CSV table of C-alpha atoms in Angstrom, one decimal:
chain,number,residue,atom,x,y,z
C,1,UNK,CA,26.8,124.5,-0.3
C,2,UNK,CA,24.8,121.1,1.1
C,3,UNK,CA,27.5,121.0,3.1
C,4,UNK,CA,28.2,124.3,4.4
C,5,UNK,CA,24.8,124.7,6.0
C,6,UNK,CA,25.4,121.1,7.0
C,7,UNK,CA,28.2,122.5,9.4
C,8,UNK,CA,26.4,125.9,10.3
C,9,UNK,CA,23.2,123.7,11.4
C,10,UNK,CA,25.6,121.5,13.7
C,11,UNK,CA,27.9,124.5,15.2
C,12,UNK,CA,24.7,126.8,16.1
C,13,UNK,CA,23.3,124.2,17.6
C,14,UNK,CA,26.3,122.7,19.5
C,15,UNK,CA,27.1,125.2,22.0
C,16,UNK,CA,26.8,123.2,25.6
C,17,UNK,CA,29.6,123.2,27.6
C,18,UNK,CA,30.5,123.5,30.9
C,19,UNK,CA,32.0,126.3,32.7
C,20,UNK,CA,34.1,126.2,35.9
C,21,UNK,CA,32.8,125.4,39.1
C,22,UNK,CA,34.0,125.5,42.8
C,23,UNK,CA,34.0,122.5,44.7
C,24,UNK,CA,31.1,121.7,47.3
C,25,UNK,CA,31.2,119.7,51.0
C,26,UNK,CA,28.4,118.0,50.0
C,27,UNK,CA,29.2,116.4,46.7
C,28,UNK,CA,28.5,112.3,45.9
C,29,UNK,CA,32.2,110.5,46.0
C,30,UNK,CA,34.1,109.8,42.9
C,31,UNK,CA,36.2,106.9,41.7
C,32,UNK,CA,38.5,108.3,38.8
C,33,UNK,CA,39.1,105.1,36.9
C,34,UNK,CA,42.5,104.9,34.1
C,35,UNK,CA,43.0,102.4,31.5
C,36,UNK,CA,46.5,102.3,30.8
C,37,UNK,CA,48.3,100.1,28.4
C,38,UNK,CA,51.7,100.8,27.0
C,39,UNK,CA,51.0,104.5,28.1
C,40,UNK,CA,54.9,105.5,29.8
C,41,UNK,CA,55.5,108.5,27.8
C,42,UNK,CA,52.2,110.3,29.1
C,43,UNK,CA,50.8,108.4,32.4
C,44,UNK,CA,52.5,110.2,34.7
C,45,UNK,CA,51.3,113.8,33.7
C,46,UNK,CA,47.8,112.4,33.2
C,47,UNK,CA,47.9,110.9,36.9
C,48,UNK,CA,49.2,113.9,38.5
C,49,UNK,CA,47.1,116.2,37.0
C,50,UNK,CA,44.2,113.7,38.4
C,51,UNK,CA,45.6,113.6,41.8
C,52,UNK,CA,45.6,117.7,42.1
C,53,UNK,CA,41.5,117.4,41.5
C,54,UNK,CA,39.8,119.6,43.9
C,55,UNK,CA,37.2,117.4,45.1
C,56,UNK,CA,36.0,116.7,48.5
C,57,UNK,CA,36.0,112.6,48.3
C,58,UNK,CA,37.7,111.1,45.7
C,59,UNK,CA,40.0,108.6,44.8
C,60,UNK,CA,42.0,107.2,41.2
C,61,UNK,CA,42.3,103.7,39.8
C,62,UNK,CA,45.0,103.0,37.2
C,63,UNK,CA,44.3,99.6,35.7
C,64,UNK,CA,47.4,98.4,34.0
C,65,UNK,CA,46.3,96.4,31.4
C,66,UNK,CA,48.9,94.0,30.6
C,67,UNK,CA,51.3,96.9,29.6
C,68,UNK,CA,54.9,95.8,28.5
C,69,UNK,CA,56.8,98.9,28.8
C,70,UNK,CA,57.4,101.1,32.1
C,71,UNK,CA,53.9,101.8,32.9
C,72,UNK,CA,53.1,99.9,35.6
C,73,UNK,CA,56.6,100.8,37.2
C,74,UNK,CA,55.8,104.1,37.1
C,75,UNK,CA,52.3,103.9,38.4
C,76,UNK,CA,53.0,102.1,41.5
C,77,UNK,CA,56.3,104.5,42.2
C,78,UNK,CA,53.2,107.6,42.3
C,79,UNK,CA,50.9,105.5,44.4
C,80,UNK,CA,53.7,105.1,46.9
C,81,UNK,CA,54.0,108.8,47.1
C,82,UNK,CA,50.0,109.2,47.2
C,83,UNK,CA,47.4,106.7,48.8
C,84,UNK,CA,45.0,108.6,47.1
C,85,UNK,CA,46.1,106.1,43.7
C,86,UNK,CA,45.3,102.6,43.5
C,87,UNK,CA,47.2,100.4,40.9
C,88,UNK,CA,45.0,97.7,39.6
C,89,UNK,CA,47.0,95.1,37.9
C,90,UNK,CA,45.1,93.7,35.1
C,91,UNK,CA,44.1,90.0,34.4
C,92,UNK,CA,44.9,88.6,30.8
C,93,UNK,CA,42.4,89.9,28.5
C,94,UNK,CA,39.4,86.7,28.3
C,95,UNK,CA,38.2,85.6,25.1
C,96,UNK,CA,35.5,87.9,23.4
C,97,UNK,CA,36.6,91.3,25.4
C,98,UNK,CA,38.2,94.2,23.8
C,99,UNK,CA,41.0,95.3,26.3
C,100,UNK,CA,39.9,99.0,27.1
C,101,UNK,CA,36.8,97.5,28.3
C,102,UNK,CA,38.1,94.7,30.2
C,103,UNK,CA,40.7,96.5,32.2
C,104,UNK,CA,37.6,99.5,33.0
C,105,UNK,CA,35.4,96.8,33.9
C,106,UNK,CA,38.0,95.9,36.4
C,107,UNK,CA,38.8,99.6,37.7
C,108,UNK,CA,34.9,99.4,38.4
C,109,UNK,CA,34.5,96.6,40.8
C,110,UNK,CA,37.3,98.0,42.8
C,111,UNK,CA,35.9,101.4,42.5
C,112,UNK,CA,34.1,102.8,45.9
C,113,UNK,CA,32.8,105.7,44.7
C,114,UNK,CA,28.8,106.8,43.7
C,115,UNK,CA,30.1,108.3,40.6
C,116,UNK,CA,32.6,106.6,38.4
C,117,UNK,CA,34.7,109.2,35.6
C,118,UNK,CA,36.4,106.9,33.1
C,119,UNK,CA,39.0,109.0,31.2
C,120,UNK,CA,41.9,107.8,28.9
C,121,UNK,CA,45.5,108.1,30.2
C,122,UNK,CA,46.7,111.0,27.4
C,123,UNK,CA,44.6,113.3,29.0
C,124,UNK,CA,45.0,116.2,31.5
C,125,UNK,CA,42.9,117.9,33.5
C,126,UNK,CA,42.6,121.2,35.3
C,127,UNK,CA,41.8,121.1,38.9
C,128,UNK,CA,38.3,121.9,38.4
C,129,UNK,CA,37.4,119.9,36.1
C,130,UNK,CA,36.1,116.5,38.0
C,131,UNK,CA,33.8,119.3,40.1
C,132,UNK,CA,32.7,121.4,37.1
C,133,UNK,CA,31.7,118.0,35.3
C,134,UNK,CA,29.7,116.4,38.4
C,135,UNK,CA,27.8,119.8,39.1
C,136,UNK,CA,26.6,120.3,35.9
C,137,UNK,CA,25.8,117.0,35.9
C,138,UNK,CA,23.5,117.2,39.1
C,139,UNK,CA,22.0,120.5,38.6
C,140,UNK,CA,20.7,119.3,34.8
C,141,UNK,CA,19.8,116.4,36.4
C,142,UNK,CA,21.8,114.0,34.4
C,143,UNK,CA,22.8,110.5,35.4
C,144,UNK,CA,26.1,110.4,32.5
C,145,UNK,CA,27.8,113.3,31.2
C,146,UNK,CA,30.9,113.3,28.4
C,147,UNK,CA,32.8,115.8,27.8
C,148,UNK,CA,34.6,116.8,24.4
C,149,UNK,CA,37.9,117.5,25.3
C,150,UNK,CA,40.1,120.6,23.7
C,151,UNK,CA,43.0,118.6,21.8
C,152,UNK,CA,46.8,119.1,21.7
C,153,UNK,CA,48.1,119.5,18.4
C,154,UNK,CA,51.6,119.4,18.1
C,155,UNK,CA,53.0,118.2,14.4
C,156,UNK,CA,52.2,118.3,11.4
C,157,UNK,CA,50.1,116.0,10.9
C,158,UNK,CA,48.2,116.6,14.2
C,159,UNK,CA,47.6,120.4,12.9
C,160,UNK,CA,46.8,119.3,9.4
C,161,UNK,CA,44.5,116.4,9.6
C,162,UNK,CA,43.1,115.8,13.3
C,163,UNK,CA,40.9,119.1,13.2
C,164,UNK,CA,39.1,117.7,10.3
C,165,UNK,CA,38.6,114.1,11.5
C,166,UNK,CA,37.1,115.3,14.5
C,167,UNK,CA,35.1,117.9,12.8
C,168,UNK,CA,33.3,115.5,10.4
C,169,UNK,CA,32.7,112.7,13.0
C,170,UNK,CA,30.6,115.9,14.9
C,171,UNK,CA,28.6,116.8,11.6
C,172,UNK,CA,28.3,113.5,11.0
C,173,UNK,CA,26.5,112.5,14.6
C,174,UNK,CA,24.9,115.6,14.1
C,175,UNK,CA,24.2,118.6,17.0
C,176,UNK,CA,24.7,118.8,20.6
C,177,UNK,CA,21.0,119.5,20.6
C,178,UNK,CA,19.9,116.2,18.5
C,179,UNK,CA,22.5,113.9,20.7
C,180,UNK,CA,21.0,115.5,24.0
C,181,UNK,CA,17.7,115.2,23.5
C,182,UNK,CA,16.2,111.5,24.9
C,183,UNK,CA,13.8,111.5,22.0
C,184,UNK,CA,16.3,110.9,19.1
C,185,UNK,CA,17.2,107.7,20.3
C,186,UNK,CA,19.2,106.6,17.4
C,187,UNK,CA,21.4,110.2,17.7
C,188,UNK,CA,24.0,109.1,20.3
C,189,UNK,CA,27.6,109.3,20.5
C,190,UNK,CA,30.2,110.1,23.9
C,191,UNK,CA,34.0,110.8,23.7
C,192,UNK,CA,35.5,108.1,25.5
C,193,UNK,CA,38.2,110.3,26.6
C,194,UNK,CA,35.3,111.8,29.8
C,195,UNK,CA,32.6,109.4,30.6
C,196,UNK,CA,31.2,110.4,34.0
C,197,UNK,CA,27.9,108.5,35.4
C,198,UNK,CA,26.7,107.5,38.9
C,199,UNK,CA,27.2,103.6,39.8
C,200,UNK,CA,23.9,103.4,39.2
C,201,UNK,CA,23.4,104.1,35.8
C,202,UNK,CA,26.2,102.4,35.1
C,203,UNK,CA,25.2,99.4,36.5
C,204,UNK,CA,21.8,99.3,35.6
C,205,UNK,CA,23.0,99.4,31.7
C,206,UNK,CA,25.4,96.2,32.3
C,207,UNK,CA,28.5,98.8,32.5
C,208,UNK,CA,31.6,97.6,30.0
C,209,UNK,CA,30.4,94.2,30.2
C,210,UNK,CA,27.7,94.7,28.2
C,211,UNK,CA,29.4,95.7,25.1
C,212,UNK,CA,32.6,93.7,26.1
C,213,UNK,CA,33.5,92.9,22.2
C,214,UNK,CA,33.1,96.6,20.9
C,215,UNK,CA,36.0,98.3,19.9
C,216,UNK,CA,34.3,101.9,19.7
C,217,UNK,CA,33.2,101.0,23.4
C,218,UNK,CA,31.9,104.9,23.9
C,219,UNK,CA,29.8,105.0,21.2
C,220,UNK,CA,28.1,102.0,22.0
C,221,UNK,CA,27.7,103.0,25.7
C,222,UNK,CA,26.0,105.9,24.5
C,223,UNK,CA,23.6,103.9,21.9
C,224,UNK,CA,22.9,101.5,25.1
C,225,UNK,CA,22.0,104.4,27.4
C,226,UNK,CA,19.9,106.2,25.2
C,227,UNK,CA,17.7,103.3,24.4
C,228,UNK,CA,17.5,102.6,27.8
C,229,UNK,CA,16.0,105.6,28.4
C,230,UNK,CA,16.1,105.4,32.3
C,231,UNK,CA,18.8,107.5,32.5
C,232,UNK,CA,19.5,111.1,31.2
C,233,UNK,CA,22.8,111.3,29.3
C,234,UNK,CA,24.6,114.8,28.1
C,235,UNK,CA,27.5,115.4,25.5
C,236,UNK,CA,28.9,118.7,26.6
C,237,UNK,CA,32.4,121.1,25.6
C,238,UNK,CA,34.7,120.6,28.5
C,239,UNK,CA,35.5,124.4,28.5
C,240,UNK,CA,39.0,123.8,28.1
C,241,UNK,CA,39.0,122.0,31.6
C,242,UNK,CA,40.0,118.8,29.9
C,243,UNK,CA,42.8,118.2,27.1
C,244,UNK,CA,44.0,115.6,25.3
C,245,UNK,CA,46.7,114.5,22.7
C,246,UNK,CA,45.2,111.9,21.1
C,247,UNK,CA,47.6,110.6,18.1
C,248,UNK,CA,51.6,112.2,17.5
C,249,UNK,CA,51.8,111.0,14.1
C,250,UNK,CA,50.2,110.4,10.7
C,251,UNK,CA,50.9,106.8,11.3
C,252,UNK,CA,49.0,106.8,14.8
C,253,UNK,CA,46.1,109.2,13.2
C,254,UNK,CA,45.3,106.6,10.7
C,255,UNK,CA,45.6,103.3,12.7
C,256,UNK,CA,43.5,105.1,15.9
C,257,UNK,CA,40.8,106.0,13.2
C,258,UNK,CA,40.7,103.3,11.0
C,259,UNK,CA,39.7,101.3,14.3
C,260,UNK,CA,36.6,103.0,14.8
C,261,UNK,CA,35.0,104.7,11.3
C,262,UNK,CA,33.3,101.3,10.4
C,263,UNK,CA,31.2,101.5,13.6
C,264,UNK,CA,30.1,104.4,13.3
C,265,UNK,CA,28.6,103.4,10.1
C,266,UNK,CA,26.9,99.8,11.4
C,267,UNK,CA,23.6,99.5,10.8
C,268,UNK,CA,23.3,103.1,8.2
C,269,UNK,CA,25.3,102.1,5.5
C,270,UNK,CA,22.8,103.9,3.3
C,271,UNK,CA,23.7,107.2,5.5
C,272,UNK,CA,27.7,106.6,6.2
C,273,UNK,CA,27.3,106.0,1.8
C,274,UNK,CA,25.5,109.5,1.7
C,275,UNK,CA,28.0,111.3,3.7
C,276,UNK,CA,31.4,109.7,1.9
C,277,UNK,CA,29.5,111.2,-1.3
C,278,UNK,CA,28.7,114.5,0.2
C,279,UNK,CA,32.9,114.6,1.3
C,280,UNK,CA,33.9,113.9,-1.8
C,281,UNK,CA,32.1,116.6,-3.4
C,282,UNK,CA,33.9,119.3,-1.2
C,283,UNK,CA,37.1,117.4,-1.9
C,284,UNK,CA,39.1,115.7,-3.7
C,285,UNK,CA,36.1,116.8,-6.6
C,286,UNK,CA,35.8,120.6,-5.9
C,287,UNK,CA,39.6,121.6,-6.3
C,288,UNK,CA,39.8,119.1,-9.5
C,289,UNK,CA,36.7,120.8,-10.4
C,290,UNK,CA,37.8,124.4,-10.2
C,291,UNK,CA,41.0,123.6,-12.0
C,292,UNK,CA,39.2,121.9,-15.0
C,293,UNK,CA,36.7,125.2,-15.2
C,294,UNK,CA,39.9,127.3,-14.5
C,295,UNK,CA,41.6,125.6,-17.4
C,296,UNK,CA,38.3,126.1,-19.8
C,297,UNK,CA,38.4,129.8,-18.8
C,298,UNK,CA,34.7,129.3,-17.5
C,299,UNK,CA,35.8,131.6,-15.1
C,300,UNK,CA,31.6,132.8,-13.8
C,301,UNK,CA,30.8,128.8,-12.6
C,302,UNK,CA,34.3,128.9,-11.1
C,303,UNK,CA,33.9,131.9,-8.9
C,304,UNK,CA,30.2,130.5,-7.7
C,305,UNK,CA,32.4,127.7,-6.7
C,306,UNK,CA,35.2,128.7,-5.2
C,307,UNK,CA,32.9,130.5,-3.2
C,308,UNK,CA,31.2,127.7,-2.0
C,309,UNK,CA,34.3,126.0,-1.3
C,310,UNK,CA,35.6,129.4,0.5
C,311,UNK,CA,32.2,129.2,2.7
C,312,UNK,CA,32.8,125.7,3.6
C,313,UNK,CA,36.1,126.5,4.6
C,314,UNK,CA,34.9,129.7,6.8
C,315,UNK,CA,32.6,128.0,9.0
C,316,UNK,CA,34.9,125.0,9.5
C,317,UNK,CA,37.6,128.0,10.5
C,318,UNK,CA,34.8,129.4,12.6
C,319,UNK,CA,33.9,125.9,14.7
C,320,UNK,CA,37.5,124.7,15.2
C,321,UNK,CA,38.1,127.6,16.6
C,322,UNK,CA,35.1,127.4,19.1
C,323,UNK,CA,36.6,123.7,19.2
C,324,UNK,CA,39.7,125.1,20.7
C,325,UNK,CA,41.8,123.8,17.7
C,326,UNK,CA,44.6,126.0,16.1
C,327,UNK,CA,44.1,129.2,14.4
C,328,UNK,CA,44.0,128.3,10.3
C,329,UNK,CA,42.9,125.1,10.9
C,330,UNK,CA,40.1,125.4,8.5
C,331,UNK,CA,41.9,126.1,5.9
C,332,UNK,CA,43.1,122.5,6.0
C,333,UNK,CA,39.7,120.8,5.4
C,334,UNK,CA,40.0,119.8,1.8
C,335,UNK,CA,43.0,118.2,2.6
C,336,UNK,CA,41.6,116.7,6.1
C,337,UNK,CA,38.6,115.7,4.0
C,338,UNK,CA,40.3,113.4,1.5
C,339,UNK,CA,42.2,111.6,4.0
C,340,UNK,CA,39.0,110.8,6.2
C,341,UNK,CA,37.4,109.1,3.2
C,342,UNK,CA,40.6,107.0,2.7
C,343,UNK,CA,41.0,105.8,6.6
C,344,UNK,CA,36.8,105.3,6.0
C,345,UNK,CA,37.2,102.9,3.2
C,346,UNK,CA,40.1,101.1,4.8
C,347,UNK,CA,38.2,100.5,8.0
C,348,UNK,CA,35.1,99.2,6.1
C,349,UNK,CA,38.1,97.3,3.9
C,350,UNK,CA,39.1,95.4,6.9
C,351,UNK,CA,36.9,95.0,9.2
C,352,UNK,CA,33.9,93.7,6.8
C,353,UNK,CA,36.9,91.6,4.9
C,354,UNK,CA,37.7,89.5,7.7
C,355,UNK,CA,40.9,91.0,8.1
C,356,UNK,CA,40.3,92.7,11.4
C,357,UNK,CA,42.3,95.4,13.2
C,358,UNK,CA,45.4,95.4,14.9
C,359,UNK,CA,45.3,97.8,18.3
C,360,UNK,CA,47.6,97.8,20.9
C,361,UNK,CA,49.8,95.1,20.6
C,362,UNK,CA,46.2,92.8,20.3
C,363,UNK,CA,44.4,91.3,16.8
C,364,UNK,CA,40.7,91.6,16.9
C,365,UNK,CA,38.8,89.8,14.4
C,366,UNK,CA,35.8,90.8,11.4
C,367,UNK,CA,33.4,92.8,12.8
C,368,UNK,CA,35.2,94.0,15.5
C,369,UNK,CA,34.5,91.1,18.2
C,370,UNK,CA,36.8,88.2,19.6
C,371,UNK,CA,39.3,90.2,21.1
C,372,UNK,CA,42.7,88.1,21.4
């Protein structure tokens, strides 16, 4: 039940987003900045989709970052076609950087615009979306805005486990509200996938440079930001204007997560100890539960049960639906649930234990610094 209102706090209070906008004459310039790396089955969709942006000065930067597959080939074959793309070929990767921020630290210093959007290269966006983004931006007056993409789910094990991941990582940062307001300093999270800011926020922080060794590099933008406090900063719903497809396979959902839990929980281990707890009660211990009463024929303290566990389950149903996931998708969270606390342990596992992660064809060390 803890956990139920848990999720009913954070979805009533998590209702920002963005709606579409038309685009205006007057608007500040934008650089659209790409990290790409390995990225051939999706980069071209995510580049064209950027390049059909309705905005009245803009311009994209793909930064291939060392990639070893078609990627740069087919980057520079859609910047022949469209000045409007500029391929940056990346340096090698120095000592102490993590790669995503190297090669957007390098889309930045060629980057011309007054705004900068930094957005991952499995997204797509609508035409409206770089518009919709910079005028909500300006008219509440913020200097970054994130947006929380609607995600693709297409197997499986997208359907049955993403929805849940991303879910929990939401309760567990707590509410739009808490995250937007400048006075919970220590509440701060953005989805790497839409980071927009002006260049000068984004310099006055010490852009990607700053937290160069960080593997999570969005959350630790955000924490930087909103200590800074110079500069207002909004996580918002895209609107369905932005969509992603993050992982296409059990084995990429559990190496993309198991790279970033541990973060998350730097610093609160006390809290990130609480909320594996709280998990656990709702599952794997509530359906062991229910069969052991089930089995005892204490069939009264199973009922108040299972309808805890069916309340859980309905406003999970209700907020992955608002989160644009898959109809039924709550209905998976037990299942989602378990597996979260397993790819939790393991990141703890390795990155405390020395053993590091592997990410992208590169090894970074204990504690998530020393990219190699």
């Amino acid at each position: 039940m803890i956990f139920a209102l848990r999720e009913l706090d954070v979805f009533l209070r998590s209702r920002t987003r963005i709606e579409p906008r038309n685009s205006l004459p007057g608007l500040p310039s934008l650089s659209i900045i790409v990290p790409a790396r390995n990225e051939e089955r999706q980069i071209e969709r995510c580049i064209r989709s950027l390049l059909a942006t309705r905005h009245p000065k803009f311009e994209v930067i793909a930064v291939d970052d060392q990639s070893t597959d078609a990627t740069r080939a087919i980057l520079h074959a859609i910047a022949a076609d469209d000045a409007r793309l500029r391929v940056v070929d990346g340096a090698p990767l120095p000592e102490g950087w993590v790669g995503k921020s190297w090669a957007l630290t390098q889309g930045a210093k060629e980057a011309r615009g007054g705004w900068l959007l930094f957005t991952d290269a499995d997204t797509v966006h609508e035409p409206a979306a770089a518009v919709s983004a910079q005028r909500w931006a300006l008219e509440h007056r913020c200097a970054v805005v994130s947006l929380l993409t609607a995600q693709e789910t297409v197997t499986l094990a997208e359907r049955l486990f993403l929805p849940t991941i991303l879910y929990v990582i939401l309760i567990g940062i707590g509410p739009l509200d808490d995250i937007n307001d400048p006075s919970q300093t220590e509440i701060a999270i953005f989805n790497g996938q839409y980071i927009m800011t002006t260049r000068e926020a984004y310099d006055g922080i010490g852009g990607h440079a700053a937290i160069r060794g960080e593997i999570a590099e969005d959350l630790e933008l955000a924490r930087r930001f909103k200590r800074d406090k110079r500069f207002r900063t909004a996580l918002v719903g895209a609107g369905g204007l932005v969509r992603t497809r993050m992982y296409r396979s059990f084995t990429e959902i559990w190496q993309g997560f198991v790279k970033n839990f541990a973060i998350g929980a730097r610093g609160q281990p006390g809290k990130a100890i609480a909320g594996v707890a709280l998990i656990a009660c709702v599952s794997p211990l509530t359906p062991i539960l229910l069969v052991a009463l089930a089995a005892r024929r204490q069939w009264r303290a199973a009922a108040v049960l299972a309808v805890a566990a069916g309340g859980v389950i309905a406003v999970a149903e209700r907020a992955m639906r608002a989160m644009r996931f898959p109809r039924g998708s709550g209905v998976a969270v037990p299942l989602g649930l378990a597996l979260t606390q397993a790819i939790f342990v393991t990141s703890v596992a390795r990155s405390f234990g020395g053993r590091g992660i592997k990410w992208r064809g590169r090894r970074y060390g204990g504690g998530f610094g020393g990219g190699r």
